[in-house]
Tab-separated table of C-alpha atoms and ligand atoms in Angstrom:
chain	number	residue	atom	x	y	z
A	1	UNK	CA	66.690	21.984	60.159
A	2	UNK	CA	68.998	21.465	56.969
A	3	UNK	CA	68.750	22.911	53.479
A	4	UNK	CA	70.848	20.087	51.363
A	5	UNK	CA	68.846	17.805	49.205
A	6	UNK	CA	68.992	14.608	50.669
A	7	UNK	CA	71.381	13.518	47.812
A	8	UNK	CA	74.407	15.930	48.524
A	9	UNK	CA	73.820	15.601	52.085
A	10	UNK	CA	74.627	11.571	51.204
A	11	UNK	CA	77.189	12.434	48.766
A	12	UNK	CA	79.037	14.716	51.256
A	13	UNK	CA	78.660	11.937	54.089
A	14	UNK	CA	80.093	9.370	51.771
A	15	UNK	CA	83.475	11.487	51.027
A	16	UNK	CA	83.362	12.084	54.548
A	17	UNK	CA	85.278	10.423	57.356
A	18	UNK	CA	82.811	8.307	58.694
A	19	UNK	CA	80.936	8.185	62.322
A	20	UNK	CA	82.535	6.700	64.758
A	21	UNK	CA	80.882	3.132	66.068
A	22	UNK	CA	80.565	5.131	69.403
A	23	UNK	CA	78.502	8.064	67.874
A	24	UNK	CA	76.540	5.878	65.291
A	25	UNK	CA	75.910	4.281	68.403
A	26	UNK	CA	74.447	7.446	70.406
A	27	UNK	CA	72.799	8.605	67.113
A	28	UNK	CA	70.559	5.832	66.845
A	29	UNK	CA	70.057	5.621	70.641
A	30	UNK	CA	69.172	9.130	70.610
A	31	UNK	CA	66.649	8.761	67.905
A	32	UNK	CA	64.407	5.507	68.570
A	33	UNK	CA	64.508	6.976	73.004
A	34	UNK	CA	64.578	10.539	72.812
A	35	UNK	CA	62.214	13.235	72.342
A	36	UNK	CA	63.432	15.981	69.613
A	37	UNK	CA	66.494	13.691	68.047
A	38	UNK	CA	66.779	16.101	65.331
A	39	UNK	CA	68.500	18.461	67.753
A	40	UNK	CA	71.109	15.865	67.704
A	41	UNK	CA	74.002	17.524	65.599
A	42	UNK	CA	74.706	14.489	63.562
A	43	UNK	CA	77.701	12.843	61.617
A	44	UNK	CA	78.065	16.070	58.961
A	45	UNK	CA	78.188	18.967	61.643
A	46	UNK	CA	79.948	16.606	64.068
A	47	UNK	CA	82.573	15.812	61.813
A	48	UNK	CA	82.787	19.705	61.373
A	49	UNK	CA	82.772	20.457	65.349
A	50	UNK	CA	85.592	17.448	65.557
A	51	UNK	CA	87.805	19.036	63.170
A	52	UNK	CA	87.210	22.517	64.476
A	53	UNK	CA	88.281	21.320	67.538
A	54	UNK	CA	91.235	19.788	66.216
A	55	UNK	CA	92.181	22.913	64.204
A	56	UNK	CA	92.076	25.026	67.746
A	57	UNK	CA	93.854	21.988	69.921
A	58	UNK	CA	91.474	24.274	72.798
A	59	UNK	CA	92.570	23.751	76.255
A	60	UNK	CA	89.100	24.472	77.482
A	61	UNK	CA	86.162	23.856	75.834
A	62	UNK	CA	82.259	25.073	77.179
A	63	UNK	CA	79.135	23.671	75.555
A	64	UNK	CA	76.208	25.210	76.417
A	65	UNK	CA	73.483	22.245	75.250
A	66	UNK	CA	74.742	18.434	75.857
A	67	UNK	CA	71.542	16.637	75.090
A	68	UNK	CA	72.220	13.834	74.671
A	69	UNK	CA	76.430	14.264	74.233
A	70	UNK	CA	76.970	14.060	70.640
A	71	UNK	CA	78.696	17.470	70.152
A	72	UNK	CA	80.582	17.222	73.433
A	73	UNK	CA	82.254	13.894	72.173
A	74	UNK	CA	82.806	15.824	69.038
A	75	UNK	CA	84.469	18.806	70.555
A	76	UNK	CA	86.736	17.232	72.872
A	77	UNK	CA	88.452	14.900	70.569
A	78	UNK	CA	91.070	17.731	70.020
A	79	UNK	CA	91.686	18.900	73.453
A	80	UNK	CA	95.346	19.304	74.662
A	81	UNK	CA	96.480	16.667	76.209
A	82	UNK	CA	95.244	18.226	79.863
A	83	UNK	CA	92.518	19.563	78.499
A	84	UNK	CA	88.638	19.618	79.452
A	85	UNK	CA	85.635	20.451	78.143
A	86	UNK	CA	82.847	21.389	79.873
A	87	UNK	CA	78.906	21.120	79.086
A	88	UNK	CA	75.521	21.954	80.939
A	89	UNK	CA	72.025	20.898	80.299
A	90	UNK	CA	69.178	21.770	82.114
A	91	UNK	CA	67.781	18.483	81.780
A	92	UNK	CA	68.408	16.202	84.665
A	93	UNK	CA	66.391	13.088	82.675
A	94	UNK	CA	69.270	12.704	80.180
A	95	UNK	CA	71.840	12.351	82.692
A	96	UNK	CA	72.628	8.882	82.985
A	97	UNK	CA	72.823	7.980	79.093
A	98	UNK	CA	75.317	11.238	79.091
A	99	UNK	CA	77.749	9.664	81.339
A	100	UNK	CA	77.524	6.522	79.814
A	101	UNK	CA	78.305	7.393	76.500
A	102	UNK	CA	81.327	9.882	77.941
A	103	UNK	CA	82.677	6.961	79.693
A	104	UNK	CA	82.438	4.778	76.145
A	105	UNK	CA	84.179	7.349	74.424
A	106	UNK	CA	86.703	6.752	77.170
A	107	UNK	CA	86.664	10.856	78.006
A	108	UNK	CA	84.582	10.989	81.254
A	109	UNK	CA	88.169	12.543	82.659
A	110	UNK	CA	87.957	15.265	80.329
A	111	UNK	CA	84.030	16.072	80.221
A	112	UNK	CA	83.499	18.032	83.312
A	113	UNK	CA	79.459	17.930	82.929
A	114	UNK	CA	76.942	19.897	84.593
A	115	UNK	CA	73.684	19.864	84.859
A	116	UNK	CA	70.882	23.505	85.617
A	117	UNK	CA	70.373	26.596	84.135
A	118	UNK	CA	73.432	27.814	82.045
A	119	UNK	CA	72.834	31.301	83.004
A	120	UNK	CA	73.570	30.027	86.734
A	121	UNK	CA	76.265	27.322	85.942
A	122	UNK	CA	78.224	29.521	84.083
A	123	UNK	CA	79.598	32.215	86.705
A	124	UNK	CA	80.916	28.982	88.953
A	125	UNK	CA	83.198	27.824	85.821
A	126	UNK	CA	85.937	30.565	86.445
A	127	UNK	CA	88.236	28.768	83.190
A	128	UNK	CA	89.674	30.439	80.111
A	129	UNK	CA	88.270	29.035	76.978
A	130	UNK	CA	89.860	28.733	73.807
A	131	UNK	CA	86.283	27.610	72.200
A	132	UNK	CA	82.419	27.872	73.241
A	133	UNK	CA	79.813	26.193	71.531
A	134	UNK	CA	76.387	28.128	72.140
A	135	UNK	CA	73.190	25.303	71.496
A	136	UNK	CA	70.842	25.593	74.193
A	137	UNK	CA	67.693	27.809	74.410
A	138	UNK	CA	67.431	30.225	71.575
A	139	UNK	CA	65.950	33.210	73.622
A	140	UNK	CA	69.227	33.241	75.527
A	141	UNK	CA	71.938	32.984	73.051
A	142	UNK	CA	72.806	36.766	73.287
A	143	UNK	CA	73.264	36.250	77.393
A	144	UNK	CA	75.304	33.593	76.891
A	145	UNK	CA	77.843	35.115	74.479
A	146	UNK	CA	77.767	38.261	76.901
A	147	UNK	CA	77.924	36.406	80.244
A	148	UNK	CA	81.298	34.112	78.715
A	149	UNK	CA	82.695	36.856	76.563
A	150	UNK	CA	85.125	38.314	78.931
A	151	UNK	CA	85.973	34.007	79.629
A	152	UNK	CA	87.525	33.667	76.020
A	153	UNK	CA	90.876	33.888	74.949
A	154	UNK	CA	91.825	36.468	72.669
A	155	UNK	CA	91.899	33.959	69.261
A	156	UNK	CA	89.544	32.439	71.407
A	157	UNK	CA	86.253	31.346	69.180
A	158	UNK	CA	82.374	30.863	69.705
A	159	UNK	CA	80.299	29.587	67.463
A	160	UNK	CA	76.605	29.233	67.885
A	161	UNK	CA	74.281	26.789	66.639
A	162	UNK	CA	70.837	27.200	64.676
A	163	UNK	CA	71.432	30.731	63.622
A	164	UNK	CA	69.859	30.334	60.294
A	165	UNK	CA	66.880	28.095	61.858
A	166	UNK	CA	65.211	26.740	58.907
A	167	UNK	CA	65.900	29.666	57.228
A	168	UNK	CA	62.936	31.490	59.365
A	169	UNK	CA	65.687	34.190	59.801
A	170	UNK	CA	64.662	35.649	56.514
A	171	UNK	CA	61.473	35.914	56.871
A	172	UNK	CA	59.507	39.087	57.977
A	173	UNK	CA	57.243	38.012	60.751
A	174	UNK	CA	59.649	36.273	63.281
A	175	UNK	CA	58.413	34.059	66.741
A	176	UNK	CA	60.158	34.540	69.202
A	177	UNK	CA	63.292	32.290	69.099
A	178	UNK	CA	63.451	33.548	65.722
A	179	UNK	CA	63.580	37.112	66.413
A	180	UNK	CA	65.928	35.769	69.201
A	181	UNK	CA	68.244	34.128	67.156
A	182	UNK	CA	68.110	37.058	64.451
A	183	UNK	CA	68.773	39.327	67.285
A	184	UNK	CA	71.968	37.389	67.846
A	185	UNK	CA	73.239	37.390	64.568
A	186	UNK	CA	72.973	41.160	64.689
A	187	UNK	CA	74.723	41.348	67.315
A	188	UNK	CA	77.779	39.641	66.569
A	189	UNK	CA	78.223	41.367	63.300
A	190	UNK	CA	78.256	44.636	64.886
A	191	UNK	CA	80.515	43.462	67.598
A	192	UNK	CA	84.224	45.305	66.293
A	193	UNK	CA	85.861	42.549	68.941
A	194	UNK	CA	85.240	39.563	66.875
A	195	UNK	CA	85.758	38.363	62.972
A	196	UNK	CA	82.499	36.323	62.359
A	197	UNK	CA	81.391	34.058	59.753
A	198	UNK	CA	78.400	32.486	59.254
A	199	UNK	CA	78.338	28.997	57.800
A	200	UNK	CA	75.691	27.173	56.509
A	201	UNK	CA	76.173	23.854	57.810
A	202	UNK	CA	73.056	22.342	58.827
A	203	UNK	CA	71.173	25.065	60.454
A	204	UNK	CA	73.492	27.419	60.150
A	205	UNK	CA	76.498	28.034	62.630
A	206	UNK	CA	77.573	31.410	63.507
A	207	UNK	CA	81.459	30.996	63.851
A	208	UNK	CA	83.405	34.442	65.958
A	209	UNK	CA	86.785	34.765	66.821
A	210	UNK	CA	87.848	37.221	69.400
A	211	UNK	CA	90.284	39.611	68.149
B	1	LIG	N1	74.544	20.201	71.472
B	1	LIG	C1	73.684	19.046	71.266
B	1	LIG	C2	72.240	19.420	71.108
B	1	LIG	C3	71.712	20.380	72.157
B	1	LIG	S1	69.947	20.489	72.100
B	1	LIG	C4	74.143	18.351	69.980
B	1	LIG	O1	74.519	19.055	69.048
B	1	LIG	O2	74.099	17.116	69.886
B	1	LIG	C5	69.618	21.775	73.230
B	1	LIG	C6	69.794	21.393	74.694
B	1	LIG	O3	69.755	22.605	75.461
B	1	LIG	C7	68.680	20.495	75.256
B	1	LIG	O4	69.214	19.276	75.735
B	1	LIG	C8	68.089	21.326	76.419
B	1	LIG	O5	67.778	20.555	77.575
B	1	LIG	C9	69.221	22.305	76.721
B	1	LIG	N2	68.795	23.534	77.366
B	1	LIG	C10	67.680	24.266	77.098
B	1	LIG	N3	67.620	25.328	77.912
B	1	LIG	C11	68.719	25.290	78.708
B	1	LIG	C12	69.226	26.119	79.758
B	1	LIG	N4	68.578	27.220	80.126
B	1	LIG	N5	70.384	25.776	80.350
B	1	LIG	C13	71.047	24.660	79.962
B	1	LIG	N6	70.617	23.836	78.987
B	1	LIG	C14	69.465	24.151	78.370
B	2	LIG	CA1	71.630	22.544	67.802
């Protein structure tokens, strides 16, 4: 899940702003009570979603993938001031420790939070977004960017999580989310409506911004 030696991924957090009591907080909650905390984006790619947001000052925000909230709080911190940001999980389970960490980060007024099947949550959001953060199941990453495309704001961006996923993109013989997520990053480089970049942050993020 990341490529840094452990040194320069220390190094990089020190001369980084550091995480927030409220996600340190989450982070370790996450970790010692729920399954797969390495999903989890973490202080280094949160820091990066946070100042992304920022950067964009989005009016509306989706996440597809709240877990366990970490990137949500991230992304909303630079909202306009009536802003939202919307995120769906599938998981019902992780409900509860979602709102109460929303509500510590004092934004449960701007997280509008949903929980089922993206592909069926989506069509009932009818916003514009100026930013969509793609981090749920692999095999449907190229739905999701068709299904919200027309939903994004010319500048507009979408960035996707995982794309490089442990570098298994590479490699000949893909599985399935591989060939998924592979599939994906085709896709968006042939798409003539966006400018794409993909950074290596972590597991890769595949950054697009609607022309
Ligand atoms: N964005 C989070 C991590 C998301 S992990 C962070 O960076 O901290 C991926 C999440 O996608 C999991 O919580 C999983 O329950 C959710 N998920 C998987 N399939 C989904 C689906 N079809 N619809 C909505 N959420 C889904
Ligand atoms: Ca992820």
């Amino acid at each position: 899940m990341k490529f840094l030696p452990d040194e320069i991924e220390h190094y990089a957090a020190k001369y980084s702003a550091p995480e927030r009591e409220v996600l340190a907080k989450l982070n370790r909650e996450t970790h010692l009570k729920i399954m797969l905390p390495q999903m989890l984006s973490g202080h280094i790619q949160g820091n990066f979603l946070q100042m992304m947001s920022y950067m964009i000052r989005p009016l509306h925000v989706l996440e597809i993938g709240t877990y366990t909230g970490y990137s949500a709080i991230c992304l909303a911190q630079g909202l306009k001031e009536n802003g939202k940001l919307f995120t769906i999980d599938i998981n019902a389970e992780l409900e509860d420790m979602c709102r109460a960490y929303f509500k510590e980060a004092q934004l449960n007024d701007k997280i509008d939070y949903r929980i089922g099947h993206a592909l069926d949550i989506i069509p009932t959001i009818r916003e514009k977004f100026d930013l969509v953060f793609i981090d749920a199941d692999k095999i449907n990453y190229s739905k999701y960017y068709d299904l919200v495309f027309d939903q994004v704001n010319a500048g507009g961006f979408i960035i996707a999580d995982n794309v490089l996923w442990s570098g298994k993109v590479c490699q000949d013989k893909k599985d399935k989310d591989t060939a998924a997520l592979h599939a994906y990053n085709e896709k968006i480089q042939a798409d003539k409506r966006v400018e794409n970049y993909l950074v290596p942050i972590r597991d890769g993020l595949m950054v697009a911004r609607k022309l």
